[in-house]
Short mmCIF file of C-alpha atoms in Angstrom, two decimals:
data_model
loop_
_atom_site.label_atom_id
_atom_site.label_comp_id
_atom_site.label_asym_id
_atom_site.label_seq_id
_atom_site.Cartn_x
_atom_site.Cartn_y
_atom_site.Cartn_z
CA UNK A 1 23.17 23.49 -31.15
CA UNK A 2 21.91 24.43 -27.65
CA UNK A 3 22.53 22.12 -25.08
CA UNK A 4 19.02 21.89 -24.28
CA UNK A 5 17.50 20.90 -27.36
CA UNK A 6 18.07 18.34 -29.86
CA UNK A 7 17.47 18.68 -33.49
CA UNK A 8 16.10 16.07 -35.43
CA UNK A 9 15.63 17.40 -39.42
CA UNK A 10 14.01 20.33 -38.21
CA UNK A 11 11.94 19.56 -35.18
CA UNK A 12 12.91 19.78 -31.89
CA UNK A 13 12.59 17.71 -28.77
CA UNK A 14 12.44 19.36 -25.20
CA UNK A 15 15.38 17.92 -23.28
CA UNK A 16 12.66 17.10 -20.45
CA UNK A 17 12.20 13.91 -21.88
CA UNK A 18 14.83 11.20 -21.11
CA UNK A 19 17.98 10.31 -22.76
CA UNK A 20 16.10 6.69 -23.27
CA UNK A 21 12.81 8.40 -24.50
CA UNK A 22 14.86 10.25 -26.86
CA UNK A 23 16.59 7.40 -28.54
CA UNK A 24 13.41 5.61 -28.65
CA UNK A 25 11.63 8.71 -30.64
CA UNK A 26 14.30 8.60 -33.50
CA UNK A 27 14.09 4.74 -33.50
CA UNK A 28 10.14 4.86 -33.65
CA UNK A 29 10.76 7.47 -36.72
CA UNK A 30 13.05 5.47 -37.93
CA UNK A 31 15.89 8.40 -37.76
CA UNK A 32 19.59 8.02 -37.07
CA UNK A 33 20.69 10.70 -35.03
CA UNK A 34 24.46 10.89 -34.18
CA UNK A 35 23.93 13.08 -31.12
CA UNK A 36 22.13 10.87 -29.54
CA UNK A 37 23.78 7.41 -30.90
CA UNK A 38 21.74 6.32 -32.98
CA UNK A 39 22.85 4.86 -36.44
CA UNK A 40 21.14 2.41 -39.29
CA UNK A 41 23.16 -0.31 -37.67
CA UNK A 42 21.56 -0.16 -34.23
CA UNK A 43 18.25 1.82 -35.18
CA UNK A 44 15.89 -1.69 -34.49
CA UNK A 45 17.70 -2.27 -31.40
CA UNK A 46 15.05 -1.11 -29.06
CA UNK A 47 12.59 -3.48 -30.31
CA UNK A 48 15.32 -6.54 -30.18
CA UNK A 49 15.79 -5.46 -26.60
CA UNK A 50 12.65 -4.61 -25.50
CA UNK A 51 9.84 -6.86 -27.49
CA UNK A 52 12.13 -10.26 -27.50
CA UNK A 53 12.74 -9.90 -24.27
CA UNK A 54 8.89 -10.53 -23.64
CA UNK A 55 8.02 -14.06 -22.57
CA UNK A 56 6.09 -15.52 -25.58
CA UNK A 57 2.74 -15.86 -24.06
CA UNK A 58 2.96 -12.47 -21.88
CA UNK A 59 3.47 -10.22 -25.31
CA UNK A 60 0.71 -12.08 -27.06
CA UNK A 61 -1.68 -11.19 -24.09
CA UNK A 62 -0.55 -8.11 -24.06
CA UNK A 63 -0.72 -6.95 -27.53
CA UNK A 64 -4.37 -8.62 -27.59
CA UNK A 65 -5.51 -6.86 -24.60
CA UNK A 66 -3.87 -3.17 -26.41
CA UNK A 67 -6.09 -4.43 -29.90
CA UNK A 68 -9.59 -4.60 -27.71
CA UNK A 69 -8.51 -1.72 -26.15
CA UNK A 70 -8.45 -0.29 -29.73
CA UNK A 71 -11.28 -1.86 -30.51
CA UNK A 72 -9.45 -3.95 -33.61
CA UNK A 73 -11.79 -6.21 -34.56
CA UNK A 74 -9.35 -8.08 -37.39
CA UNK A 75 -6.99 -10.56 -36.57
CA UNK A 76 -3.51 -9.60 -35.12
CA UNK A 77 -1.52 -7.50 -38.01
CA UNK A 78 1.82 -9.35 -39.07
CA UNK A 79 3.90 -5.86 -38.48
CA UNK A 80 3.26 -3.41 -35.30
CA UNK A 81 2.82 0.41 -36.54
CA UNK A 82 4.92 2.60 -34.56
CA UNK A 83 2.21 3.50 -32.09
CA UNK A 84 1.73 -0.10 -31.26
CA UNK A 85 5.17 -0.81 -30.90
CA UNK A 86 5.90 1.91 -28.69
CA UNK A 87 2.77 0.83 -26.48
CA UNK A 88 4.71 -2.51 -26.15
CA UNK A 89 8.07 -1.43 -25.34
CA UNK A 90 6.78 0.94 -22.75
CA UNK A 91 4.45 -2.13 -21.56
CA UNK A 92 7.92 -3.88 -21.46
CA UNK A 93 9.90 -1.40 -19.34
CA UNK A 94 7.04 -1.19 -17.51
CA UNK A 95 7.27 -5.03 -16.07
CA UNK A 96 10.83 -4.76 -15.89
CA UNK A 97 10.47 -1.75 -12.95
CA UNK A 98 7.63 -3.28 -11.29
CA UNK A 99 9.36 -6.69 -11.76
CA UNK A 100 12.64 -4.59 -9.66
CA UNK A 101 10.22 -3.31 -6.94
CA UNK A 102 8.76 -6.35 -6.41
CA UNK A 103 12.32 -7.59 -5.59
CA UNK A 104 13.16 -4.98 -3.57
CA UNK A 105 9.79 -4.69 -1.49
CA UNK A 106 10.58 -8.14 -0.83
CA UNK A 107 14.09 -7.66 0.10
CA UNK A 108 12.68 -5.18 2.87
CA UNK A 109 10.06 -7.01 4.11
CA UNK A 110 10.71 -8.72 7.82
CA UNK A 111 7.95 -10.77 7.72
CA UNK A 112 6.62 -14.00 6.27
CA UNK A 113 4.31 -13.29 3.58
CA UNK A 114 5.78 -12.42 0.00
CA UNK A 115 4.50 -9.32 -1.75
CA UNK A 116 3.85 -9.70 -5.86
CA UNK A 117 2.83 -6.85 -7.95
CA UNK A 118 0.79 -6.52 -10.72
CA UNK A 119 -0.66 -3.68 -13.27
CA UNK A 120 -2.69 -5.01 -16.37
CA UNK A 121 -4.77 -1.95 -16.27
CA UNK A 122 -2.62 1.03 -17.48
CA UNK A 123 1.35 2.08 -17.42
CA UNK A 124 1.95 3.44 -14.36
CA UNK A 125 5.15 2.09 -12.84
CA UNK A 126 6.31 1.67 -8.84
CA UNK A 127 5.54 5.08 -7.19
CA UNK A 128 8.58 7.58 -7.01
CA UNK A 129 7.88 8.46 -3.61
CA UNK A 130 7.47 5.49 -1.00
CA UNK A 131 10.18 3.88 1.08
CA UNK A 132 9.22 0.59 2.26
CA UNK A 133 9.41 -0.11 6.16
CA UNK A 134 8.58 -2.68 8.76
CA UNK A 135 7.47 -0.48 12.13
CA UNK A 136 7.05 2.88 13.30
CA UNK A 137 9.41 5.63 11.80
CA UNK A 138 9.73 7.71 14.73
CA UNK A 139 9.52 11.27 13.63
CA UNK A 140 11.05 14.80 15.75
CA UNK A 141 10.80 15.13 19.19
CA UNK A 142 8.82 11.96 19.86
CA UNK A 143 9.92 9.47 22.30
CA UNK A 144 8.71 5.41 22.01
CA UNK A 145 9.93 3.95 25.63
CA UNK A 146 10.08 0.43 26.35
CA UNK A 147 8.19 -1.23 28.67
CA UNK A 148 10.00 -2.70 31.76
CA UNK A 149 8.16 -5.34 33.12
CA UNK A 150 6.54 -8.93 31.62
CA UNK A 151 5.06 -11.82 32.65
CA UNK A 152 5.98 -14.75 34.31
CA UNK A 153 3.63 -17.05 32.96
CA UNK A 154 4.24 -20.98 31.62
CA UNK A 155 1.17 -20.30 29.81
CA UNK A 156 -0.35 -17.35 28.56
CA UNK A 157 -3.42 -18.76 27.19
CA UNK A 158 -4.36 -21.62 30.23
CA UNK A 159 -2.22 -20.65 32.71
CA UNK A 160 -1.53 -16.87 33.31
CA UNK A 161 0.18 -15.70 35.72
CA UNK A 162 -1.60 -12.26 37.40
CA UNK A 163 -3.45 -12.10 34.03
CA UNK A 164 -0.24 -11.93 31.84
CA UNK A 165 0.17 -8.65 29.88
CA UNK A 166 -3.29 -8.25 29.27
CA UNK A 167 -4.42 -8.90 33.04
CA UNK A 168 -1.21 -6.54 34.15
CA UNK A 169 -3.44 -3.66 32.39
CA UNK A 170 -6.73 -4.77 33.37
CA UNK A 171 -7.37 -5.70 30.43
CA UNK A 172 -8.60 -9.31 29.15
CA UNK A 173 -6.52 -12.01 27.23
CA UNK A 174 -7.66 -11.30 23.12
CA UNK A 175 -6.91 -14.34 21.68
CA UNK A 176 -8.03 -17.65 21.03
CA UNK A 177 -5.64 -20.62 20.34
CA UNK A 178 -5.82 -20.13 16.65
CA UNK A 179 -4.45 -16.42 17.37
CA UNK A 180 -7.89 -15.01 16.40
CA UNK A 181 -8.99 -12.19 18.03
CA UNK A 182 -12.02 -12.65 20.13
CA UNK A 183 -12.62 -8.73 21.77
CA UNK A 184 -14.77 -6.92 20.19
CA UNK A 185 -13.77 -3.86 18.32
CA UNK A 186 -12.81 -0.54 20.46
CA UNK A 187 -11.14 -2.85 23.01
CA UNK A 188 -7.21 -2.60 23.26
CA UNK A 189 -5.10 -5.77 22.63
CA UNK A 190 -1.90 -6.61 25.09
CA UNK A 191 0.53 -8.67 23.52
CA UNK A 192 3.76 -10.02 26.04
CA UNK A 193 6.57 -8.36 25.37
CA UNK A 194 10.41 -8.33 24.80
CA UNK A 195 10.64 -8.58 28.98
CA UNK A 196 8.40 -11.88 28.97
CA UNK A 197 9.19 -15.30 29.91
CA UNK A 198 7.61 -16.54 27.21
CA UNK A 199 8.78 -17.91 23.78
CA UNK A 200 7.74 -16.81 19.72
CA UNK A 201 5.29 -19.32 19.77
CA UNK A 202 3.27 -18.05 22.73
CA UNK A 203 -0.63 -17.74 21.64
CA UNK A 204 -0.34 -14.28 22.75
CA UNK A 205 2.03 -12.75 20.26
CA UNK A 206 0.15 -12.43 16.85
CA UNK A 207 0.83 -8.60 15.64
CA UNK A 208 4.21 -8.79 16.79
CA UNK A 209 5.20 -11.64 14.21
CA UNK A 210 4.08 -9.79 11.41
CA UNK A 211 2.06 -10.29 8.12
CA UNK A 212 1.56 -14.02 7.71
CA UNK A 213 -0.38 -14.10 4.18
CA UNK A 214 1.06 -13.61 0.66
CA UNK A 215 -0.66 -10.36 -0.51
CA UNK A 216 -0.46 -8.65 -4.06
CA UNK A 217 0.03 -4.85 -4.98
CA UNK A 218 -2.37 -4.47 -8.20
CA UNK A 219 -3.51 -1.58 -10.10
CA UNK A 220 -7.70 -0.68 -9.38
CA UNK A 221 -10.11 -0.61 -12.75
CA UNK A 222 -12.05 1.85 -11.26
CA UNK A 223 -9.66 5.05 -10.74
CA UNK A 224 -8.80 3.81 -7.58
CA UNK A 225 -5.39 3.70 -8.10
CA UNK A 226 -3.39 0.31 -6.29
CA UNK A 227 -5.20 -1.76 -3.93
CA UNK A 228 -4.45 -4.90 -2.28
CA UNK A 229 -5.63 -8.13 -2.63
CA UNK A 230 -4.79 -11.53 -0.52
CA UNK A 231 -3.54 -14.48 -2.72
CA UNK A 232 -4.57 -17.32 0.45
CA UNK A 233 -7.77 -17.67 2.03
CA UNK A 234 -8.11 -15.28 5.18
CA UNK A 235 -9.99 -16.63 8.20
CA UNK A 236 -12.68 -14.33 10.38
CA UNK A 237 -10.80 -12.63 13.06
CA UNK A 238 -7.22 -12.93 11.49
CA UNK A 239 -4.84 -10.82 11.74
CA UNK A 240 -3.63 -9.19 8.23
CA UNK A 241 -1.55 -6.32 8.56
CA UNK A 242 -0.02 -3.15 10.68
CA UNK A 243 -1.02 0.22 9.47
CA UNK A 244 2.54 1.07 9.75
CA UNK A 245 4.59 4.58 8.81
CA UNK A 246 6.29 7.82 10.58
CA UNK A 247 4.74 8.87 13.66
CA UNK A 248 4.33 12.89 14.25
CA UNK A 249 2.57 15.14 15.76
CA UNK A 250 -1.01 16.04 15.60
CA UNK A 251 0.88 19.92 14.72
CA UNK A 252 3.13 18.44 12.36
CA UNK A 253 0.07 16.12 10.91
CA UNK A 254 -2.14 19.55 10.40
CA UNK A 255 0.80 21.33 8.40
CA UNK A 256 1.16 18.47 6.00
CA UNK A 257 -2.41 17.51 5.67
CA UNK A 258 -2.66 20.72 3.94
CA UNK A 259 -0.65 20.01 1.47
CA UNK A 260 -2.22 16.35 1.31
CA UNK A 261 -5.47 17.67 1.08
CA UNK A 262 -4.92 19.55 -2.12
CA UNK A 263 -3.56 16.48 -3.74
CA UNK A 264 -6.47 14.03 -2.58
CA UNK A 265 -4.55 11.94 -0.72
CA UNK A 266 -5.20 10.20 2.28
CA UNK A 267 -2.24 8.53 4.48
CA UNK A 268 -2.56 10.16 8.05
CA UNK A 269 -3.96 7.88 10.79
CA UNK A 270 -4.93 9.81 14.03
CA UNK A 271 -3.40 7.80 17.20
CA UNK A 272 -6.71 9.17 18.93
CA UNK A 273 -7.13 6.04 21.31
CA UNK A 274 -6.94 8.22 25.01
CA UNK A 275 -5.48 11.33 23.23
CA UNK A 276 -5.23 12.85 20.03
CA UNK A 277 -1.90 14.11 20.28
CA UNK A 278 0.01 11.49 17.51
CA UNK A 279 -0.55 10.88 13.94
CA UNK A 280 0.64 7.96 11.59
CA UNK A 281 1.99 9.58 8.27
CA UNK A 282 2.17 6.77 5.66
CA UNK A 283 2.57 8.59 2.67
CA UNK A 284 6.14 8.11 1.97
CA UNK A 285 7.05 6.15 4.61
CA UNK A 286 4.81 2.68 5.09
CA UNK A 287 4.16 -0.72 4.54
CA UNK A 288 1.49 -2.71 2.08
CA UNK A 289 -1.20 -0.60 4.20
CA UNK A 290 -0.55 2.10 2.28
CA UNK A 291 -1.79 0.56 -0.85
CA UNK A 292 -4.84 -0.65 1.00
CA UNK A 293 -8.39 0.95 0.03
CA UNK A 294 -11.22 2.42 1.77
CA UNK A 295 -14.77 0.46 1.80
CA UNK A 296 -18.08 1.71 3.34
CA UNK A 297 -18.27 -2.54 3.42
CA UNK A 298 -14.62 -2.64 4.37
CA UNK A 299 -13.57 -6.82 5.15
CA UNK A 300 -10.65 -5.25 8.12
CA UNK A 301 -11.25 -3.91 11.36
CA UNK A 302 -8.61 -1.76 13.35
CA UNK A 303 -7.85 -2.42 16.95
CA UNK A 304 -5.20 -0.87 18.90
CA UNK A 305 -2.42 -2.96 19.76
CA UNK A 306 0.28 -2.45 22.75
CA UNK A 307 3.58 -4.40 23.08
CA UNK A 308 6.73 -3.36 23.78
CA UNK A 309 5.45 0.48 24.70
CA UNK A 310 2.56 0.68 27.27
CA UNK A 311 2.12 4.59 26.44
CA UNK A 312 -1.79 4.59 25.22
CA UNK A 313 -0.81 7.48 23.21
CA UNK A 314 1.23 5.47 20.99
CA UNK A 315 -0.94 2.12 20.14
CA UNK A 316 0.20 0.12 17.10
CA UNK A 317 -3.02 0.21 14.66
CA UNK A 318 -3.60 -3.63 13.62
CA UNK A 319 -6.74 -4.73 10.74
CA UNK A 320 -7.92 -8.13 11.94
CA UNK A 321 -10.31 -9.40 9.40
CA UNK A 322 -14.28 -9.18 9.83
CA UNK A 323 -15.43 -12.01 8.08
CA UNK A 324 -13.49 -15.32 5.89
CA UNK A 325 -11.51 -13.40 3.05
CA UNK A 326 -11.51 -15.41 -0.19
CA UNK A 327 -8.19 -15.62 -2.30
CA UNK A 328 -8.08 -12.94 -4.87
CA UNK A 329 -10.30 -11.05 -3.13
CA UNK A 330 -9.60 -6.85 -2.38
CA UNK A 331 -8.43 -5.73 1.34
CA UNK A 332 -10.39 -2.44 2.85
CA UNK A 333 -10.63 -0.83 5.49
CA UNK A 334 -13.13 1.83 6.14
CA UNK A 335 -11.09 5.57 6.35
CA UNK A 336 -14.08 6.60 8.47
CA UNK A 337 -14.24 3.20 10.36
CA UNK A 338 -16.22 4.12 13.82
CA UNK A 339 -15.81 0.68 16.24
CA UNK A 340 -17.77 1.87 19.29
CA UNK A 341 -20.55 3.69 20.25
CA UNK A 342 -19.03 4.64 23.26
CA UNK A 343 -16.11 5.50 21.85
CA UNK A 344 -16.54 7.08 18.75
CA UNK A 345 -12.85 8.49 18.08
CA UNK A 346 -11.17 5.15 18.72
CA UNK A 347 -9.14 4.07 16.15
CA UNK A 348 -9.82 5.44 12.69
CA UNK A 349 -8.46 7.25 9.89
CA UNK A 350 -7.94 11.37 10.51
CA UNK A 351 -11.11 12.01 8.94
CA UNK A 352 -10.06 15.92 8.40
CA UNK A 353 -6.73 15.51 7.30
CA UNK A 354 -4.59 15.97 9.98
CA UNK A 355 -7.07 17.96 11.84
CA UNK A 356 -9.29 16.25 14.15
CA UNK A 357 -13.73 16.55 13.98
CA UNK A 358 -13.54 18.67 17.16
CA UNK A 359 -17.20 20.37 17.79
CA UNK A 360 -17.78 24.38 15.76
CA UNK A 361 -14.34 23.77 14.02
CA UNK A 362 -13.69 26.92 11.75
CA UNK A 363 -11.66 25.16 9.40
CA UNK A 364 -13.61 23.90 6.07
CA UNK A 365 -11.44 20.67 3.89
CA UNK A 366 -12.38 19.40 0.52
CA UNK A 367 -14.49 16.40 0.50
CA UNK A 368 -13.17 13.29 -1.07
CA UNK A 369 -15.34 11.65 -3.05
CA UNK A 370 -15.76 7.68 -2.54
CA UNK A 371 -15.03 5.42 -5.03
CA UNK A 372 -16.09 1.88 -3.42
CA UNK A 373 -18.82 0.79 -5.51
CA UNK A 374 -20.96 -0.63 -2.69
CA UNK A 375 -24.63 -0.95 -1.78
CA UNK A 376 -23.52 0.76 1.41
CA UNK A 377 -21.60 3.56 -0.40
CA UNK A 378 -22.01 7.07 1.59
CA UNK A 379 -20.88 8.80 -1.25
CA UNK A 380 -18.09 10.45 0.25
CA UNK A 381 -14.59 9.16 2.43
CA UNK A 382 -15.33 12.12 4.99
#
């Protein structure tokens, strides 16, 4: 027999398919199959393992949500037909991997709020390709350097010393006591530093602590593929998350957003704040952000955030919420997000894919359609 192919009485099953997916093809065909392990003794194993190990209520849910699907109108049969069955082992396996990525996105995670995940819309497991970080990947030949100087002051919010951080750049203070932000969008936020006097609790470290709120990873209805949803109520002017993944350059960003653009994806961030010389490549490395959709009626606003490196080149890209976020509700952030008139290329997503809307551009990119569902909707991400 060749080593690629099995033979089952007289048909033959590519060897691209699993070892697992195998065994669970002569089981569904009730076969025994030596080769592959499978006898009469253990041929009903897969459902012992797979179907009891469902909690009670979870199957039942499950299996009646499959039947609609099918549009069975009759009660629930008393026996599964193979189909059926194999629908709810791979619905099975299914929760067990997301189940495991839960636990390890969790186990990565430096910040407060827990991440769940959740898919009741189709069988897609975790993504193959995605590590899970906490900051900035720093990609080739790019240098973050640490700031040297912070503040002296007792109190950063009443009493600041030569304007704390945000005075030491001219800029002003951005929060109020409940650490929401109070500039208005397009202006930069100075948080004190690693170098300051101050302690965690100081009013004017917010980003730097992380996300605070328990979000959820769930798969979209709509062909949007995962969002993001908050499981807490979200005040106005909050802050939510990072955009967070490897920083490169705007060279590097045009090579790959090539290859991005012919897959519809859309994961590079333009660090365009002074200069548009960085880009923020989330697509395999990242944080929940990468999950997060676009809105034309998005409910996050980016500002640019500095900290521990003052180089304006290199901001850290923070969503602050624009209005009270209700629990279960979706996170979005506009792709295309333009925060002031002024200032038009401030802070928002490379809206050419690694190449930035510079005037009589030659170069021509496919445009993405939107899938948002608002009254707002322009139809189109870019």
């Amino acid at each position: 027999m060749p080593s690629n192919v099995f033979c089952v009485l007289g048909c033959s099953v590519c060897c691209k398919s699993s070892w697992n997916q195998l065994q669970d093809l002569c089981r569904l065909a009730k076969l025994s199959c030596p080769a592959l392990g499978i006898s009469k003794r253990n041929l009903y194993d897969f459902e012992v393992e797979y179907l009891c190990d469902y909690k009670k209520i979870r199957f039942h849910k499950d299996l009646e949500r499959e039947l609609v699907r099918r549009r069975h109108r009759s009660k629930p049969p008393r026996h599964l037909d193979p189909s059926l069955a194999s629908y709810l082992v791979q619905k099975a396996k299914q929760r067990r991997a997301l189940q495991l990525w839960e636990q390890e996105l969790n186990a990565k995670r430096n910040h407060l709020g827990r991440i769940t995940v959740e898919n009741e819309v189709d069988l897609d497991g975790p993504p193959r390709a995605f590590v899970y970080i906490n900051e900035y990947r720093v990609g080739e030949g790019i240098t973050l350097n640490q700031v040297a100087v912070g503040c002296e002051c007792k109190d950063c919010l009443w009493a600041p010393a030569g304007g704390c951080c945000p005075g030491a750049s001219l800029h002003k203070f951005a929060y109020n006591d409940q650490g929401q932000v109070r500039l208005r969008a397009g202006l930069p936020i100075y948080e004190c530093n690693s170098r300051c006097r101050c302690g965690y609790d100081c009013p004017n470290r917010v980003v730097q602590k992380g996300i605070r709120y328990n979000l959820c990873i769930f798969r979209t209805d709509d062909g949007r593929g995962w969002g993001v949803r908050t499981l807490e109520k979200i005040r106005k002017n909050s802050f939510v998350m990072e955009y967070v993944g490897e920083i490169i350059t705007s060279e590097e960003a045009e090579r790959r957003g090539q290859i991005y653009d012919r897959q519809g994806a859309t994961y590079l961030f333009d660090l365009d704040y002074v200069e548009d010389v960085y880009t923020v490549d989330a697509a395999y490395y990242g944080n929940i952000s990468h999950f997060v959709n676009h809105s034309c009626d998005p409910n996050l606003q980016v500002y640019n955030v500095f900290i521990d490196n003052l180089d304006e080149r290199l901001p850290r890209i923070a969503f602050f919420a624009t209005r009270t976020i209700w629990a279960g509700e979706e996170l979005t952030f506009d792709y295309n997000m333009q925060v002031d008139p002024v200032d038009m290329e401030s802070t928002r997503m490379d809206s050419n894919f690694g190449l930035a809307v510079l005037p009589g551009s030659p170069k021509k990119r496919v445009r993405i359609e939107c899938k948002c569902g608002t009254e707002s909707c322009r139809k189109y991400l870019f």
